[in-house]
PDB file of C-alpha atoms in Angstrom:
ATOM      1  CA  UNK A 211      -7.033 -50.613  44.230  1.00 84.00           C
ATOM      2  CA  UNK A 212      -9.858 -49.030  46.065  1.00 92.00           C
ATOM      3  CA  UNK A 213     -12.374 -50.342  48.708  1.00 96.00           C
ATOM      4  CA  UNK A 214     -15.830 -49.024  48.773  1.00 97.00           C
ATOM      5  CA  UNK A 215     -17.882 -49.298  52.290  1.00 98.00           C
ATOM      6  CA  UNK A 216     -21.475 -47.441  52.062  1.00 98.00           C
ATOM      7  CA  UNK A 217     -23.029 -46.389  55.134  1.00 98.00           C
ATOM      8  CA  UNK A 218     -26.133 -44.409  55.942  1.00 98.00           C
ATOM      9  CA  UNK A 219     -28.971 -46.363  54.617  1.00 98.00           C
ATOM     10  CA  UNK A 220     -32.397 -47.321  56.819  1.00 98.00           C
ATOM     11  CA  UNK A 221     -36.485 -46.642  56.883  1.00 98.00           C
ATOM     12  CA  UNK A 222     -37.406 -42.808  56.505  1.00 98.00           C
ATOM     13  CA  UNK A 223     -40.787 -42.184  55.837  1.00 98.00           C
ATOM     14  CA  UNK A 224     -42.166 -40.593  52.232  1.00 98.00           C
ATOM     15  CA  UNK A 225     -41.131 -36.672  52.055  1.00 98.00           C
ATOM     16  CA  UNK A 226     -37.812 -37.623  54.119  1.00 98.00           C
ATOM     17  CA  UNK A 227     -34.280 -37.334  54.131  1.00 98.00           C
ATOM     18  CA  UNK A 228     -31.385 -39.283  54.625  1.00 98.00           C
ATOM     19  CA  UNK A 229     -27.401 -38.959  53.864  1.00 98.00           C
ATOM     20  CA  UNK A 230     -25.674 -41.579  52.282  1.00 98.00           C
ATOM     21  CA  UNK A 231     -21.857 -41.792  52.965  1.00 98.00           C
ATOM     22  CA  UNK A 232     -19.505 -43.667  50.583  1.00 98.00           C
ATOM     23  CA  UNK A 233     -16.199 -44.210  52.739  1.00 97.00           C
ATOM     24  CA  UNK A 234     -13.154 -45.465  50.984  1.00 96.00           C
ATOM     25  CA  UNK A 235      -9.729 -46.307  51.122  1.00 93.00           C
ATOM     26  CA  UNK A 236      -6.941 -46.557  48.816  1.00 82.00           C
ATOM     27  CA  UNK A 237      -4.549 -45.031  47.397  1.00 78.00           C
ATOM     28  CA  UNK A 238      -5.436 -41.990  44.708  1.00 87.00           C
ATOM     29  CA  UNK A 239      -9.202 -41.859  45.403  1.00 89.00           C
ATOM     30  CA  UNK A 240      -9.271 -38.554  45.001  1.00 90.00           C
ATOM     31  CA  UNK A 241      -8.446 -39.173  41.247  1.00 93.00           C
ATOM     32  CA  UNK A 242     -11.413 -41.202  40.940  1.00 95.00           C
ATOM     33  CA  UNK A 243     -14.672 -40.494  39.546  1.00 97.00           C
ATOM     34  CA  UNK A 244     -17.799 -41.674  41.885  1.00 98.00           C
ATOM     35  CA  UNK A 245     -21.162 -42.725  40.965  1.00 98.00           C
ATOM     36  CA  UNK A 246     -24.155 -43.760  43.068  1.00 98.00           C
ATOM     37  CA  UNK A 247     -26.469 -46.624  41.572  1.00 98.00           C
ATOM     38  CA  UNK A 248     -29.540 -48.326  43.013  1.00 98.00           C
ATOM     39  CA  UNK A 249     -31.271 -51.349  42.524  1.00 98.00           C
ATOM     40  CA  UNK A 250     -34.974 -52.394  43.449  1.00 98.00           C
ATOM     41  CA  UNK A 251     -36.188 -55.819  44.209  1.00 96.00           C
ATOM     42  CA  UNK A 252     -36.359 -57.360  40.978  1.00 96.00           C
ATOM     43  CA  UNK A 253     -35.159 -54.646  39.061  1.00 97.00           C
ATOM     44  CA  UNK A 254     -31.998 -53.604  37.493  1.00 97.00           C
ATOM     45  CA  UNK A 255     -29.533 -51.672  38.820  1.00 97.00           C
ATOM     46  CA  UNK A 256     -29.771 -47.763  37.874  1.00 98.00           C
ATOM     47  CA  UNK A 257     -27.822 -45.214  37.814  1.00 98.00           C
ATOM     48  CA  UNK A 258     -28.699 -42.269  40.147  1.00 98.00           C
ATOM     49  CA  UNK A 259     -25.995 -39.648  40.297  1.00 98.00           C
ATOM     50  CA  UNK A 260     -22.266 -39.444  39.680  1.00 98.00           C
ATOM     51  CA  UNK A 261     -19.490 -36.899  40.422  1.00 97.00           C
ATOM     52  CA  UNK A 262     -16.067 -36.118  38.658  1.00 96.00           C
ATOM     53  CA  UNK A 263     -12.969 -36.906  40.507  1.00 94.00           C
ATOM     54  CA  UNK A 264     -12.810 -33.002  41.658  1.00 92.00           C
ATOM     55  CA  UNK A 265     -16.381 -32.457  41.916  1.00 92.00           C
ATOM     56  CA  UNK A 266     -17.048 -29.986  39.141  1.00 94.00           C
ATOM     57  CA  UNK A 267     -18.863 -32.369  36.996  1.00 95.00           C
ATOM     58  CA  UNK A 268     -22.334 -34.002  38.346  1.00 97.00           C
ATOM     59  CA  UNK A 269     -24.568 -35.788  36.744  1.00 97.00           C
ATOM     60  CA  UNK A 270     -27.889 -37.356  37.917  1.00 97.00           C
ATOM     61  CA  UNK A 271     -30.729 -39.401  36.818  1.00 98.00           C
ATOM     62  CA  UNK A 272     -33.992 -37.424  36.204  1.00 97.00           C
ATOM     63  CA  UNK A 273     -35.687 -39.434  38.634  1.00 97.00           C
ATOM     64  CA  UNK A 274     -33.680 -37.865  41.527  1.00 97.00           C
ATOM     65  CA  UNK A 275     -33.373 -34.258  39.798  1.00 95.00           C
ATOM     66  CA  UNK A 276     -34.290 -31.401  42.201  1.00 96.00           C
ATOM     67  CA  UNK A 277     -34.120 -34.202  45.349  1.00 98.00           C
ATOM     68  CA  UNK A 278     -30.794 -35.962  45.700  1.00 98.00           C
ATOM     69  CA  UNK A 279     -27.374 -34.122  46.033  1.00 98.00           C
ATOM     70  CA  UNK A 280     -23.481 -35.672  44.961  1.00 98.00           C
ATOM     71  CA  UNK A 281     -20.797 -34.380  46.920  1.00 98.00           C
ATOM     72  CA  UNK A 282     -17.654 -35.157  47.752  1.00 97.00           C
ATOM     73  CA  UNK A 283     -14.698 -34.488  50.160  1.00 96.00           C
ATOM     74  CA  UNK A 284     -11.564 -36.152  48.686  1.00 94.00           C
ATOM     75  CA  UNK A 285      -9.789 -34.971  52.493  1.00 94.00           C
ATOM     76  CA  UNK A 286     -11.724 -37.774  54.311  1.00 95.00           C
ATOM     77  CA  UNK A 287     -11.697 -39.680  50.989  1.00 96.00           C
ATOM     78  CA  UNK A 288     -15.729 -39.878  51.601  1.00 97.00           C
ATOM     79  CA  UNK A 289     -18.467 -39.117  49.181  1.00 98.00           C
ATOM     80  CA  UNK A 290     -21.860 -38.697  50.050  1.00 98.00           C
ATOM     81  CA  UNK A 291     -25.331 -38.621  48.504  1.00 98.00           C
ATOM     82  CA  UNK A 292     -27.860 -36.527  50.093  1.00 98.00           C
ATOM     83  CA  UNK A 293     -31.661 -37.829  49.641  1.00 98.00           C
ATOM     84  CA  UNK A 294     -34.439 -35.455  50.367  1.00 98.00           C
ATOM     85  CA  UNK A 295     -38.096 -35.671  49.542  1.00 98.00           C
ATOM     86  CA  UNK A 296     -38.132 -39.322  49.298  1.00 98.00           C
ATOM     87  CA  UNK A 297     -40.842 -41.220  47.579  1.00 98.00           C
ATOM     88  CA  UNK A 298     -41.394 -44.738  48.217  1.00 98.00           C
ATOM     89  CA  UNK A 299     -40.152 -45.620  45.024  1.00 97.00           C
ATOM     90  CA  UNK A 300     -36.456 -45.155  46.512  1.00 98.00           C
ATOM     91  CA  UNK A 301     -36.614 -47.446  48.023  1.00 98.00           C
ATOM     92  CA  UNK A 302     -33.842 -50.094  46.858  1.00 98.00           C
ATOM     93  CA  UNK A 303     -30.345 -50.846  47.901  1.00 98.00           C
ATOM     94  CA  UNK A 304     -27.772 -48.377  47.068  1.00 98.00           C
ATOM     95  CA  UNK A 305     -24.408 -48.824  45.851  1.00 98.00           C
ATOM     96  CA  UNK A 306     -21.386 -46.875  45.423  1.00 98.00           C
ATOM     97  CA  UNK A 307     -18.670 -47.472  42.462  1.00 98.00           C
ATOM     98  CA  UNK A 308     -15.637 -45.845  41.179  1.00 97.00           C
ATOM     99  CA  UNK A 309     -13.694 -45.296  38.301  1.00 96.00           C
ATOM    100  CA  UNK A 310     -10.723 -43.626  36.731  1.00 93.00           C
ATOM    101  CA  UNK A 311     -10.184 -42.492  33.121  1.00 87.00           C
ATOM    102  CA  UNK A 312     -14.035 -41.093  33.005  1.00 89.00           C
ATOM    103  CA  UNK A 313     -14.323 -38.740  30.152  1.00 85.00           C
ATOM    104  CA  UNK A 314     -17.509 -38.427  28.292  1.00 90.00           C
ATOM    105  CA  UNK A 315     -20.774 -37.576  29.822  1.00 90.00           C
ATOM    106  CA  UNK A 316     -22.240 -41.010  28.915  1.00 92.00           C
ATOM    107  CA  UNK A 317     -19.494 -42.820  30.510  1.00 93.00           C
ATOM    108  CA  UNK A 318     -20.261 -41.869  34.232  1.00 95.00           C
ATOM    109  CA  UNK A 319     -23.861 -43.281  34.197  1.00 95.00           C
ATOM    110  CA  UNK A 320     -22.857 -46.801  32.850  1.00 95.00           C
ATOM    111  CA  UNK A 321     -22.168 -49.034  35.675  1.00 96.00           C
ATOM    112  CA  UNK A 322     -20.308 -50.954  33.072  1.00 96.00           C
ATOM    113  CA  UNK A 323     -17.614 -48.085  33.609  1.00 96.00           C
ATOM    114  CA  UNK A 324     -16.964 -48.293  37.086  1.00 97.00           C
ATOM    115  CA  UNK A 325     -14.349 -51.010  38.351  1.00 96.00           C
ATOM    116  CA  UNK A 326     -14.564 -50.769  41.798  1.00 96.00           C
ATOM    117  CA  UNK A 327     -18.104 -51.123  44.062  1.00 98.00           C
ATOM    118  CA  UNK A 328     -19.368 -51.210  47.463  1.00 98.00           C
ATOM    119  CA  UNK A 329     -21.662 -53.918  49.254  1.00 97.00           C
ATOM    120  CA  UNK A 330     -24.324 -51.610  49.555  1.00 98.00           C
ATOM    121  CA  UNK A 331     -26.779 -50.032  52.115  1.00 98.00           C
ATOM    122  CA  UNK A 332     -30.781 -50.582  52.564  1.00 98.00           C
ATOM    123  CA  UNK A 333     -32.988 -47.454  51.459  1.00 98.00           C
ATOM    124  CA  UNK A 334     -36.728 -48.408  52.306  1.00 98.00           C
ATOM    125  CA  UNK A 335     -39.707 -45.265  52.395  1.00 98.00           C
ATOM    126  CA  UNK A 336     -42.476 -46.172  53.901  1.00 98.00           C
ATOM    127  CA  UNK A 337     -45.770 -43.912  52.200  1.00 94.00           C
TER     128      UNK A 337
END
């Protein structure tokens, strides 16, 4: 069992950054693999980036390519999504999930994968 609490959302104006922190307790997290998805008013939810349960596999959404960052520290049991350049278009709530037993590339950007998700944080860019 795993608990998911995002942090690190709020306004930023276009060409900004801002640091997204998925905190979370539980027992094994490190074995989990970690995804970051987003979803716009009226919109589905997206995928955005994920990360491997070590961190030697990413994988992001071309929308963010070049501009957002997955990391993770499995010490503090924390992952974190780093956001630069943002467009207004970002703007949407984020949401971490997790999942164990991840193995093909398609796997870790279907949501339908991931078991365990946070309550998600506010991302709004002004232009």
């Amino acid at each position: 069992q795993v608990q998911l609490v995002e942090s690190g959302g709020g306004l930023v104006q276009a060409g900004g950054s801002l640091r997204l922190s998925c905190a979370a307790s539980g027992r094994s997290f490190s074995s989990y693999a970690v995804a970051w998805f987003r979803q716009a008013l009226g919109k589905e939810r997206e995928f955005v980036e994920a990360i491997n349960w070590n961190g030697g596999r990413t994988y992001y959404a071309d929308s963010v390519k070049g501009r957002f960052a997955i990391s993770r520290d499995n010490v503090k049991n924390t992952v974190y999504l780093q956001m630069d350049s943002l467009k207004p278009e970002d703007t949407a709530v984020y949401y971490c999930a997790a999942a164990r037993g991840l193995h093909s590339d398609a796997s870790f950007s279907s949501s339908v994968e991931y078991g365990y998700w946070g309550q998600g944080t506010q991302v709004t860019v002004s232009s």
